[in-house]
mmCIF file of C-alpha atoms in Angstrom:
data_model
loop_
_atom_site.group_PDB
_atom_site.id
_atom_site.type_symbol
_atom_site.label_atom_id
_atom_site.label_comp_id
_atom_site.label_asym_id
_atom_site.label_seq_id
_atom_site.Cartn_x
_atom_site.Cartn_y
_atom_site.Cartn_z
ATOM 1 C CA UNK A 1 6.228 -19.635 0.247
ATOM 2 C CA UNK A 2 5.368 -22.466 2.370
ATOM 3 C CA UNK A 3 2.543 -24.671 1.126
ATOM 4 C CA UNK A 4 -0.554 -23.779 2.831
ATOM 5 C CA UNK A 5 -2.404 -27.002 4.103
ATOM 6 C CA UNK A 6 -5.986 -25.987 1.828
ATOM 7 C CA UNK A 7 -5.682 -24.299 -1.824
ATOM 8 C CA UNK A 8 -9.532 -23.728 -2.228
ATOM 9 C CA UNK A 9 -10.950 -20.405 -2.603
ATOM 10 C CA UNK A 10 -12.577 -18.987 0.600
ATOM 11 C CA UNK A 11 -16.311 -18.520 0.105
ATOM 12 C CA UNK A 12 -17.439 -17.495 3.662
ATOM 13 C CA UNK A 13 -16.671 -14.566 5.679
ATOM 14 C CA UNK A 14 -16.735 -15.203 9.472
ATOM 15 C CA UNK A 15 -16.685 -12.974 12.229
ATOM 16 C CA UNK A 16 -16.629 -12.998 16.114
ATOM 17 C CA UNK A 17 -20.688 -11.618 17.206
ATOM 18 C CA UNK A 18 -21.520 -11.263 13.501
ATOM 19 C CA UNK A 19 -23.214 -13.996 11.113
ATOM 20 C CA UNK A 20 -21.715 -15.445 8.779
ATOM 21 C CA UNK A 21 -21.442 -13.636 4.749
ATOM 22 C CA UNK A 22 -21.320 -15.541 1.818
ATOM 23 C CA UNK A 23 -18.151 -13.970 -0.502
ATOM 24 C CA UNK A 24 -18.954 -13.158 -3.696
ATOM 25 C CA UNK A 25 -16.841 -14.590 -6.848
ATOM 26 C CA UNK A 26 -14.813 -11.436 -7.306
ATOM 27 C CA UNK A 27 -13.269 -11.702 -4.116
ATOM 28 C CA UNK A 28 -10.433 -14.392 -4.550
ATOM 29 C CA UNK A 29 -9.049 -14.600 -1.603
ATOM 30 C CA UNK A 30 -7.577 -18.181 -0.432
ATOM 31 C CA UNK A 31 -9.168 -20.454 2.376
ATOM 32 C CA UNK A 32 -7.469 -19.891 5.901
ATOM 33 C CA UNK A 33 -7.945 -23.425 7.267
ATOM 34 C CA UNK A 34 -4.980 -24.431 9.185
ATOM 35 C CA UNK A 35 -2.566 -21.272 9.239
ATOM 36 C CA UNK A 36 -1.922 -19.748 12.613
ATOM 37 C CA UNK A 37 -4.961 -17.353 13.622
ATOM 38 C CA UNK A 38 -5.668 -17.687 17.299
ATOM 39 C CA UNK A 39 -3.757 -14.499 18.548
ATOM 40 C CA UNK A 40 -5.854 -12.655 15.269
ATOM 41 C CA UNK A 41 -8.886 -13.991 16.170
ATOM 42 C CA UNK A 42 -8.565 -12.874 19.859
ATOM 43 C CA UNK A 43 -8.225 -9.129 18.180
ATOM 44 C CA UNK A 44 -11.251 -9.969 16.393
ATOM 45 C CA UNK A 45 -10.268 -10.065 12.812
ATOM 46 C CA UNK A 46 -12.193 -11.870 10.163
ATOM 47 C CA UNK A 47 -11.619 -15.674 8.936
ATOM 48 C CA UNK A 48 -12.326 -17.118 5.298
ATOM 49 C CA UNK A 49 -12.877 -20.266 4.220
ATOM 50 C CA UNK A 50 -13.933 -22.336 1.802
ATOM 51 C CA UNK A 51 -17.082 -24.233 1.486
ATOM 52 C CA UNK A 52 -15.660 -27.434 2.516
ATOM 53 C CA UNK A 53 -14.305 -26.355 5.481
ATOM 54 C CA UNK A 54 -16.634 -23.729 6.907
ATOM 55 C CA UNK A 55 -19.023 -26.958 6.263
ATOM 56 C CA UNK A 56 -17.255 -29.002 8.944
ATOM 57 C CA UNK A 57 -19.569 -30.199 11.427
ATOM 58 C CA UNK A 58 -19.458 -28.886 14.879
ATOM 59 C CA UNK A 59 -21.701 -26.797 17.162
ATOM 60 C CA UNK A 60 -20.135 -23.305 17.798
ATOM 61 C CA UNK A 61 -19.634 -22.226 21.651
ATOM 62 C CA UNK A 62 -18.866 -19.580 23.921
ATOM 63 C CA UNK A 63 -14.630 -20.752 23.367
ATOM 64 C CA UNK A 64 -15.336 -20.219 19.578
ATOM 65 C CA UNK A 65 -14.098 -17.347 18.051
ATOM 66 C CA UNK A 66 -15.412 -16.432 14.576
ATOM 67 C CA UNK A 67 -15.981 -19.861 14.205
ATOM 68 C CA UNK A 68 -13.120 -21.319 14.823
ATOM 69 C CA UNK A 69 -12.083 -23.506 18.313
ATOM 70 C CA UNK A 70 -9.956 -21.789 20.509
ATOM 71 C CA UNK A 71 -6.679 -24.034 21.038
ATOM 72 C CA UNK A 72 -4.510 -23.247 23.875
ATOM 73 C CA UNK A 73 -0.981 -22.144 23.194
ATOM 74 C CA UNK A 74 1.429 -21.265 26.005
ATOM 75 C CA UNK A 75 3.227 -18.566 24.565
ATOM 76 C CA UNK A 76 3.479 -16.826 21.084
ATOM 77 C CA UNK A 77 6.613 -14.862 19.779
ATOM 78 C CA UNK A 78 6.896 -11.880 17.865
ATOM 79 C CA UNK A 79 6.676 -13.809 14.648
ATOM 80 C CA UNK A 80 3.456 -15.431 15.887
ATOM 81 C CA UNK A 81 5.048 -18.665 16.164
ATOM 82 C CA UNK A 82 4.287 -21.206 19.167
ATOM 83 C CA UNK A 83 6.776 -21.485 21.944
ATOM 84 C CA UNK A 84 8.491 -24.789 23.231
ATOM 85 C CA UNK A 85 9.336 -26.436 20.474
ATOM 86 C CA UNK A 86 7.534 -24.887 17.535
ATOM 87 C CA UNK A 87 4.459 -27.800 17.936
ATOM 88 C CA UNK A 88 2.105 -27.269 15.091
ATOM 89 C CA UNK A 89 -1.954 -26.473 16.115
ATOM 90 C CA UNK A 90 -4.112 -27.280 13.503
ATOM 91 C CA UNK A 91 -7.387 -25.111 14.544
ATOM 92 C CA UNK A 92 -10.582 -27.498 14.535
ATOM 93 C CA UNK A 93 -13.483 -25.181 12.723
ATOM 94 C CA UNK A 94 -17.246 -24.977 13.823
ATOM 95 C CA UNK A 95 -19.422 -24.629 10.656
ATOM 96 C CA UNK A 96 -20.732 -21.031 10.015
ATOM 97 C CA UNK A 97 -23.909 -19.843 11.393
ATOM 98 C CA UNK A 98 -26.768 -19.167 8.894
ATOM 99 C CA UNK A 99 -26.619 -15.554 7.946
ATOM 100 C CA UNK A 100 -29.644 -13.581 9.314
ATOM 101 C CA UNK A 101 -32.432 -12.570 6.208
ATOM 102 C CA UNK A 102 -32.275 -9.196 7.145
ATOM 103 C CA UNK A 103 -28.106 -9.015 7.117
ATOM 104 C CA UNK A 104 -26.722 -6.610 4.456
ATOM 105 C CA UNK A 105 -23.795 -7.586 2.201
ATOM 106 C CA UNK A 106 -20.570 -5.819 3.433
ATOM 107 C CA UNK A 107 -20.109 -2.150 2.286
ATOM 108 C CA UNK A 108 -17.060 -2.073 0.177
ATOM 109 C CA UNK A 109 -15.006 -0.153 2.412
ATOM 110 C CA UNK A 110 -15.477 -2.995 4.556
ATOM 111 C CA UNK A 111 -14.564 -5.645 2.489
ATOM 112 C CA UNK A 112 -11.267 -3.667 1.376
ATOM 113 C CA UNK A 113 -10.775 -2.946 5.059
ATOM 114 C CA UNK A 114 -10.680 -6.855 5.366
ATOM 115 C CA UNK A 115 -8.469 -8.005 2.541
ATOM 116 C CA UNK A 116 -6.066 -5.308 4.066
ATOM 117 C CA UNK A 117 -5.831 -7.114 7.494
ATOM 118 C CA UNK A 118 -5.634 -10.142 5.120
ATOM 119 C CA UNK A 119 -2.746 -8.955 3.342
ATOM 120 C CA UNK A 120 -1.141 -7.928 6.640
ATOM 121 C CA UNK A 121 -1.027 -11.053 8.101
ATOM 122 C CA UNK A 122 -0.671 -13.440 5.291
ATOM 123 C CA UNK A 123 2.222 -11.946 3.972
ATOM 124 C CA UNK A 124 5.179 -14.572 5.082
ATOM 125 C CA UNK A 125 8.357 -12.155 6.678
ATOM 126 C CA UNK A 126 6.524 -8.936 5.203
ATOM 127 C CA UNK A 127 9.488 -6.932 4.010
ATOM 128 C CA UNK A 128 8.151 -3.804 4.910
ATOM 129 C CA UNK A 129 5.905 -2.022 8.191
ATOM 130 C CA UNK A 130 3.697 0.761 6.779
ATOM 131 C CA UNK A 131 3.303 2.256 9.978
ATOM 132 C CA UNK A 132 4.684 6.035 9.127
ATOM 133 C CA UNK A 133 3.259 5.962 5.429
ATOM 134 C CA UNK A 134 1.697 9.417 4.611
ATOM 135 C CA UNK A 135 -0.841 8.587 2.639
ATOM 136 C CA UNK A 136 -1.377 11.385 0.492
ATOM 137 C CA UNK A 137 1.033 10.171 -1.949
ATOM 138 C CA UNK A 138 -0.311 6.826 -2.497
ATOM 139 C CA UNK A 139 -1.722 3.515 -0.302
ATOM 140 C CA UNK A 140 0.881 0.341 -0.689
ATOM 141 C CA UNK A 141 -1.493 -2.219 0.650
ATOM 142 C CA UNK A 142 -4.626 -0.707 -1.797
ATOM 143 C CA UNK A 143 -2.189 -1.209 -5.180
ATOM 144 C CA UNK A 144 -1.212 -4.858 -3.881
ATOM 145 C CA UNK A 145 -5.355 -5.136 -3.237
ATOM 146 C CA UNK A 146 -6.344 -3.803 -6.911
ATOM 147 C CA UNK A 147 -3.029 -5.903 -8.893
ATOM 148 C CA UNK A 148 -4.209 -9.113 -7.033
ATOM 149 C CA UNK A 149 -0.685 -9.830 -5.690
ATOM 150 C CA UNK A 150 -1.166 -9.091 -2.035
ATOM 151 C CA UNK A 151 -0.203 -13.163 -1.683
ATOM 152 C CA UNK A 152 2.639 -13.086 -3.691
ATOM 153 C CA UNK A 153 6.354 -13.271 -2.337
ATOM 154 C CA UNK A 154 7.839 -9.901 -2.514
ATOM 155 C CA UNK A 155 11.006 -10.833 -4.785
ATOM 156 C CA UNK A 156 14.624 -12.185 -4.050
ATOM 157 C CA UNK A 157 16.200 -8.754 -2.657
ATOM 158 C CA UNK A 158 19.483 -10.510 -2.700
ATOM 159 C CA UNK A 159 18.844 -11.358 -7.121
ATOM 160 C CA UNK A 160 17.533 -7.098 -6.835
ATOM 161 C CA UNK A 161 20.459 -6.176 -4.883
ATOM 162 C CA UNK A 162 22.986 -7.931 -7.598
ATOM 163 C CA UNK A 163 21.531 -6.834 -10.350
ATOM 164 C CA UNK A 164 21.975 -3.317 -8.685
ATOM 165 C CA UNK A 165 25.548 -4.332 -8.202
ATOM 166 C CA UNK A 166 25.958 -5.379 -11.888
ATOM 167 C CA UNK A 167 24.795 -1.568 -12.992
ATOM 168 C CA UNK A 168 21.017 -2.438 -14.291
ATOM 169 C CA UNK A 169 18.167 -0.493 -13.564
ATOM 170 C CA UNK A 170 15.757 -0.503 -11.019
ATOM 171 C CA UNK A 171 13.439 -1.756 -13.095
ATOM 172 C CA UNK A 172 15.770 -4.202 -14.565
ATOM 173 C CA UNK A 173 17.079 -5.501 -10.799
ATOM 174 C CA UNK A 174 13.572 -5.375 -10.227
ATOM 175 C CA UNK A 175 12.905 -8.189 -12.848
ATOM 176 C CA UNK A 176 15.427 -9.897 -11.997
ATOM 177 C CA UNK A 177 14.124 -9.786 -8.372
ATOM 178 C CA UNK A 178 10.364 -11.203 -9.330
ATOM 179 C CA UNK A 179 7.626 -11.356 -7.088
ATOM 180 C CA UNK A 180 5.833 -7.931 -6.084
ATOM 181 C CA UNK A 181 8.477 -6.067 -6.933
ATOM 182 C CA UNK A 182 8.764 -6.760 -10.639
ATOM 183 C CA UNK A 183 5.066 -6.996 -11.271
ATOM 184 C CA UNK A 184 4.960 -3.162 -9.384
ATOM 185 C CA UNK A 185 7.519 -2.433 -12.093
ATOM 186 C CA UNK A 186 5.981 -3.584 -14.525
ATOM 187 C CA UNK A 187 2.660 -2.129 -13.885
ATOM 188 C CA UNK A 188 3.829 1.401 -13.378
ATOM 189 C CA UNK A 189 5.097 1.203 -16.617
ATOM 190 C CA UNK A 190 1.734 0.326 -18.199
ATOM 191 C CA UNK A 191 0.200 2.699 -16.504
ATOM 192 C CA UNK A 192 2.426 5.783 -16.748
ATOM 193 C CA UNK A 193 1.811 4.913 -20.599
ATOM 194 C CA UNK A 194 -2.018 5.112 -20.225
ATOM 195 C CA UNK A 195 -2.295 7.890 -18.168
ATOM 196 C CA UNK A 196 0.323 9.948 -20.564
ATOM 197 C CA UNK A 197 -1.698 9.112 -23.695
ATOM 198 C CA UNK A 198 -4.850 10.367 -21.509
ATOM 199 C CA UNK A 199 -2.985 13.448 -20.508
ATOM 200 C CA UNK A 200 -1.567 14.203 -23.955
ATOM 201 C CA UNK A 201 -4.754 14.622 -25.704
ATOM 202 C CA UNK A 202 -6.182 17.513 -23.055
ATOM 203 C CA UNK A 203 -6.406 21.041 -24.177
ATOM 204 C CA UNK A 204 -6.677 22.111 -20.429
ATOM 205 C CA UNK A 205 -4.095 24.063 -19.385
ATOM 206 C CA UNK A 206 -3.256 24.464 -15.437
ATOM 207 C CA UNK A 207 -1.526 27.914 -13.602
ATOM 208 C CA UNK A 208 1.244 27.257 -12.476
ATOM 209 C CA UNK A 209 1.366 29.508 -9.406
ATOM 210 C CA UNK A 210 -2.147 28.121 -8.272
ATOM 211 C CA UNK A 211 -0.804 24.725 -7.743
ATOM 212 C CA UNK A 212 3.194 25.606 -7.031
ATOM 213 C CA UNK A 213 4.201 28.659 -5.989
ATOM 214 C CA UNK A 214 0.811 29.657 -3.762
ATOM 215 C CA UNK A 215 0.835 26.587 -1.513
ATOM 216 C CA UNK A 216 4.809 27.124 -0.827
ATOM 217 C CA UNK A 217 4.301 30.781 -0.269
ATOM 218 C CA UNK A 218 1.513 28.880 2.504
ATOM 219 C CA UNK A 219 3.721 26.544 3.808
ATOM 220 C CA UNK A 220 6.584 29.314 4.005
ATOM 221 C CA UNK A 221 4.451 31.775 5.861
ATOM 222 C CA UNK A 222 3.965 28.750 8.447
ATOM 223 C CA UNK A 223 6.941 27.993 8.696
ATOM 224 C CA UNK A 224 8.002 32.064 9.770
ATOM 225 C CA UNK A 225 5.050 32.216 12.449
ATOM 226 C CA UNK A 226 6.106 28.655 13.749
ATOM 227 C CA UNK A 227 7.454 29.517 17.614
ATOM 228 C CA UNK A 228 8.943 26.389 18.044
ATOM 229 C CA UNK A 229 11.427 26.906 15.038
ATOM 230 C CA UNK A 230 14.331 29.344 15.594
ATOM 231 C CA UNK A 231 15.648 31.710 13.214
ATOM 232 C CA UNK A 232 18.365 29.006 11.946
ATOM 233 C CA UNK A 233 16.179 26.646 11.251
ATOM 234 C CA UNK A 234 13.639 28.808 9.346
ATOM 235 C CA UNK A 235 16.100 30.285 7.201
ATOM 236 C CA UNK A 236 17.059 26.408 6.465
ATOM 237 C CA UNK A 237 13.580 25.662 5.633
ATOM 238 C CA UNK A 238 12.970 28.725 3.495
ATOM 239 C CA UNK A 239 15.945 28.144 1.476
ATOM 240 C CA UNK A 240 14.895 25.094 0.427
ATOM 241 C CA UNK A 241 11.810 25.198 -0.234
ATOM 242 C CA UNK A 242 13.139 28.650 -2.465
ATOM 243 C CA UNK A 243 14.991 26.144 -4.084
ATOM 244 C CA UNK A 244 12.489 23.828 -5.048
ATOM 245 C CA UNK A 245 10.095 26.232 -6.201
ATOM 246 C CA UNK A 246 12.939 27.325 -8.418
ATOM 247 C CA UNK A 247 13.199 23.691 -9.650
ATOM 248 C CA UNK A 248 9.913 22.875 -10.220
ATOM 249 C CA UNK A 249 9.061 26.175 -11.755
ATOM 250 C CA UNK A 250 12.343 25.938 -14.463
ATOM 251 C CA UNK A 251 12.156 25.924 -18.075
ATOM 252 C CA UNK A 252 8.082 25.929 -17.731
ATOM 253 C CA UNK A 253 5.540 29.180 -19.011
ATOM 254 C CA UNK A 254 3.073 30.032 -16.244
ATOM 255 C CA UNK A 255 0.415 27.857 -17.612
ATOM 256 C CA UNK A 256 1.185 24.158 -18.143
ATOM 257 C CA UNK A 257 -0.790 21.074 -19.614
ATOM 258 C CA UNK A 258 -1.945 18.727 -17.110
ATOM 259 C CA UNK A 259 0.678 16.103 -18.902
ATOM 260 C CA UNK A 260 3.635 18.390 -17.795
ATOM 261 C CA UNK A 261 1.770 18.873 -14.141
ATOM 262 C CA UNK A 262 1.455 15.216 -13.779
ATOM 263 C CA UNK A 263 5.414 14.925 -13.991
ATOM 264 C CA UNK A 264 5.596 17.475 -11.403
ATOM 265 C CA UNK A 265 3.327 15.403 -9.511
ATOM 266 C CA UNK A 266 6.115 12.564 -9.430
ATOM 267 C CA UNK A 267 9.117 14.755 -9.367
ATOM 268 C CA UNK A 268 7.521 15.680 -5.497
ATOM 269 C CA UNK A 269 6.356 12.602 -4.936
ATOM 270 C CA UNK A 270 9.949 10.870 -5.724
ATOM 271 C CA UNK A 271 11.411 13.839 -3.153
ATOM 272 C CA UNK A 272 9.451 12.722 -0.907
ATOM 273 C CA UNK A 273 10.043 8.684 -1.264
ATOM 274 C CA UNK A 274 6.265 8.813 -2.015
ATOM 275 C CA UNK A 275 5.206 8.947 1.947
ATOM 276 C CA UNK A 276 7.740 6.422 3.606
ATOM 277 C CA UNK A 277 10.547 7.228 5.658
ATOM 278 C CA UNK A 278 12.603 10.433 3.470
ATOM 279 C CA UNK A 279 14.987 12.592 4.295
ATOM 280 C CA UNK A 280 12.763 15.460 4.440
ATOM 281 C CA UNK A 281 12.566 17.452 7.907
ATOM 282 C CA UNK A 282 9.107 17.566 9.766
ATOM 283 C CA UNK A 283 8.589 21.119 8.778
ATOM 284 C CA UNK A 284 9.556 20.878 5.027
ATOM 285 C CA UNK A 285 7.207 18.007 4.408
ATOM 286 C CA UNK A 286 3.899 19.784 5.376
ATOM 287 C CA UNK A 287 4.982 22.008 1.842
ATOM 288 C CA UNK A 288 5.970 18.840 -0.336
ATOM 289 C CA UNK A 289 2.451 17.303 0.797
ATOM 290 C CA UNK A 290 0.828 20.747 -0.191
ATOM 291 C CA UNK A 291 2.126 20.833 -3.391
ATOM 292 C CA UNK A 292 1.447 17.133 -4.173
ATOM 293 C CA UNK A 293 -2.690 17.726 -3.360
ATOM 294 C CA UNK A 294 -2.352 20.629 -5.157
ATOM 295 C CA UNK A 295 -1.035 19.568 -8.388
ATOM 296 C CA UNK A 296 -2.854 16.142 -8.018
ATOM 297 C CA UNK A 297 -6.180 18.265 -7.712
ATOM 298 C CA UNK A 298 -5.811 20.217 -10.625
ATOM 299 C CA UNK A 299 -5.350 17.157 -12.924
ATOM 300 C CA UNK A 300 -8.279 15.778 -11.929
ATOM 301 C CA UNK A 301 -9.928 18.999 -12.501
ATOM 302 C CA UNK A 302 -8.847 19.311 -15.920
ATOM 303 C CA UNK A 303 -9.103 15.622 -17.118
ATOM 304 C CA UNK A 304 -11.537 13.675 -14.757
ATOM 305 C CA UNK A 305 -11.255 10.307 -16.960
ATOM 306 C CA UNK A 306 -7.122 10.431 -15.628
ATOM 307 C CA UNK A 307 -8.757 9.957 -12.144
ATOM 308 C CA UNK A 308 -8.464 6.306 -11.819
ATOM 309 C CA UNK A 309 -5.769 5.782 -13.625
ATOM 310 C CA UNK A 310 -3.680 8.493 -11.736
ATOM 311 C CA UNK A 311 -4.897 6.792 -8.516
ATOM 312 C CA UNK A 312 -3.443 3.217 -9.464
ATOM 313 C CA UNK A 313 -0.311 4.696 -10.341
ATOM 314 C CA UNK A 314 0.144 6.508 -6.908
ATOM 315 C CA UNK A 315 -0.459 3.741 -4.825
ATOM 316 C CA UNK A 316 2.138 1.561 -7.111
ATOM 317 C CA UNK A 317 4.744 3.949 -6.706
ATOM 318 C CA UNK A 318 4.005 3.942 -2.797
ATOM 319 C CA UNK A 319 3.644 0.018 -3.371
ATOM 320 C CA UNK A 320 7.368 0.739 -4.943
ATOM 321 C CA UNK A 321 8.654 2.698 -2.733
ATOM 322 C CA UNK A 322 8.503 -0.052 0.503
ATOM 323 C CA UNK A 323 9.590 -2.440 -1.302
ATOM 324 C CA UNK A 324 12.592 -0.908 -3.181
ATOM 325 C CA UNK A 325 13.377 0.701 0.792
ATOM 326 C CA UNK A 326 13.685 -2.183 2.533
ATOM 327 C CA UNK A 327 17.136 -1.773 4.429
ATOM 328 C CA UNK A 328 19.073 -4.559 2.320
ATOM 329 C CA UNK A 329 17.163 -3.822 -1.213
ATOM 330 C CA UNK A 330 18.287 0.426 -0.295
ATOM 331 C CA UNK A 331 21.752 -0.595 1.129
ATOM 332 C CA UNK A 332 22.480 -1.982 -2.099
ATOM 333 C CA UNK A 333 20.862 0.585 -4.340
ATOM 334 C CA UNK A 334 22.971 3.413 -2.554
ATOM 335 C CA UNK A 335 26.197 1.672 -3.311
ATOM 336 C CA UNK A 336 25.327 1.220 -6.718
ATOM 337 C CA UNK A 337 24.821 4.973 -7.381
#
């Protein structure tokens, strides 16, 4: 990654019409002097900088947005690079105003909502858009957030892809790969061995129609009153959902632990490439996104201190999931199997 022209932590918070918030030490987030953030600032996203820099004397004015001088540019591309001959702007920063005695800290929704449009705009040649995500099964962006590697390269696809090639694992290409991608490895492997060891020890027990078979018989009765289907395409549906009720239900008694739910959990969240793009029709995924809540739901029920740990691992497997599907990384992973 290119270097980035300061390395000290950010310690202010700027934003257009608000005053400025002092960050607090857990948020390590890096200073943005000098990276290219007039056409964000115009769409009124936050700035952070470090004390040096948000110290830089200069009046603000009615050209300054979120403290920072508007410069003009005569064009931007899609990559957010200047036009005619790529000249470099270095914005010129106002120093922040003086928050108000009566302004709150931010709420932490707010603050994650932040780091998010961070993450989104610092990542250099982002890999991945996470515009069609279903979210159910997991957020990407929140497991890059909470593993502190939202700034890190996401791994050398082409080192994944021959690894692939050379018959290792995904988790093995994945290595091999670095970056995001092998420390999302990595830490789904920690975690699945957490959350089993948490699961293991429960004496719950779960029904397995409650959290299988009734939300499929739902999603099959939908499907039957849908208008807008015809008769082919519900007998397509029905049959495969049949199926997968079949498969999820095999070799099981009707009353599981919540360790054995949890890997049904993943079996339908792997199905359905944990929210990204799948191969699953528009009417079948309504019933994989059923089941998934469902089962989720009961685990929680039955061992609430699996709650957080179940929620890191579903966002690392949607973290997983982009990455790994990136059109070269999947290309190569198709051939390979």
């Amino acid at each position: 990654m290119p270097k980035r022209p300061c390395t000290q932590r950010a310690k202010w918070r700027l934003l257009r019409g608000q005053p400025s918030q002092h960050l607090s030490e857990h948020y390590q987030l890096e200073c943005d002097y000098g990276t290219r953030l007039i056409a964000i600032y115009k769409e009124g996203d936050p700035v952070f900088l470090c004390e040096d820099h948000a110290a830089t004397i200069g009046q603000s004015d009615d050209n300054c947005i979120a403290g920072v001088r508007s410069i003009k540019v005569e064009s931007i591309d899609s990559n957010d690079a200047p036009k005619n001959g790529d000249r470099d702007h270095t914005p010129q920063f106002a120093g922040p105003k003086p928050s108000s005695p009566a302004s709150k800290p931010s709420a932490p929704s707010e603050i994650v909502a932040t780091v998010a449009a961070k993450i989104g705009r610092e990542t250099i040649d982002p890999p991945f858009r996470e515009s069609a995500r279903d979210l159910t099964y997991g957020d990407a962006t929140k497991a890059l957030v909470d593993e502190t590697i939202w700034n890190m390269a996401p791994g050398d696809f082409e080192a994944y892809s021959a690894a692939l090639r050379q018959g290792k694992t995904a988790a093995e290409a994945a290595q091999a790969a670095g970056g995001q991608l092998a420390v999302v490895h990595r830490k789904i492997s920690e975690y699945t061995l957490k959350i089993e060891a948490v699961l293991s020890k429960s004496k719950s027990v779960i029904s397995l129609a409650e959290v299988i078979d009734k939300p499929l018989e739902r999603a099959m009765l939908e499907i039957i009153g849908d208008s807008a289907m015809s008769d082919a395409q519900k007998d397509n549906a029905i049959d495969h959902l049949g199926a997968f009720q079949e498969q999820l239900n095999r070799g099981l008694n009707r009353e599981i632990t919540p360790l054995q739910a949890h890997r049904i959990a993943r079996l339908v969240g792997d199905r359905a490439c944990w929210g990204a793009t799948s191969d699953l029709s528009e009417e079948l995924r309504p019933a994989y996104r059923a089941v998934y809540a469902s089962v989720r739901n009961a685990i929680r029920a039955a061992v609430p201190q699996a709650h957080g740990l179940d929620e890191r691992l579903a966002n690392l497997y949607a973290a997983k999931s982009d990455l790994e599907n990136v059109p070269t990384a999947k290309a190569s992973y198709a051939v390979s199997v």
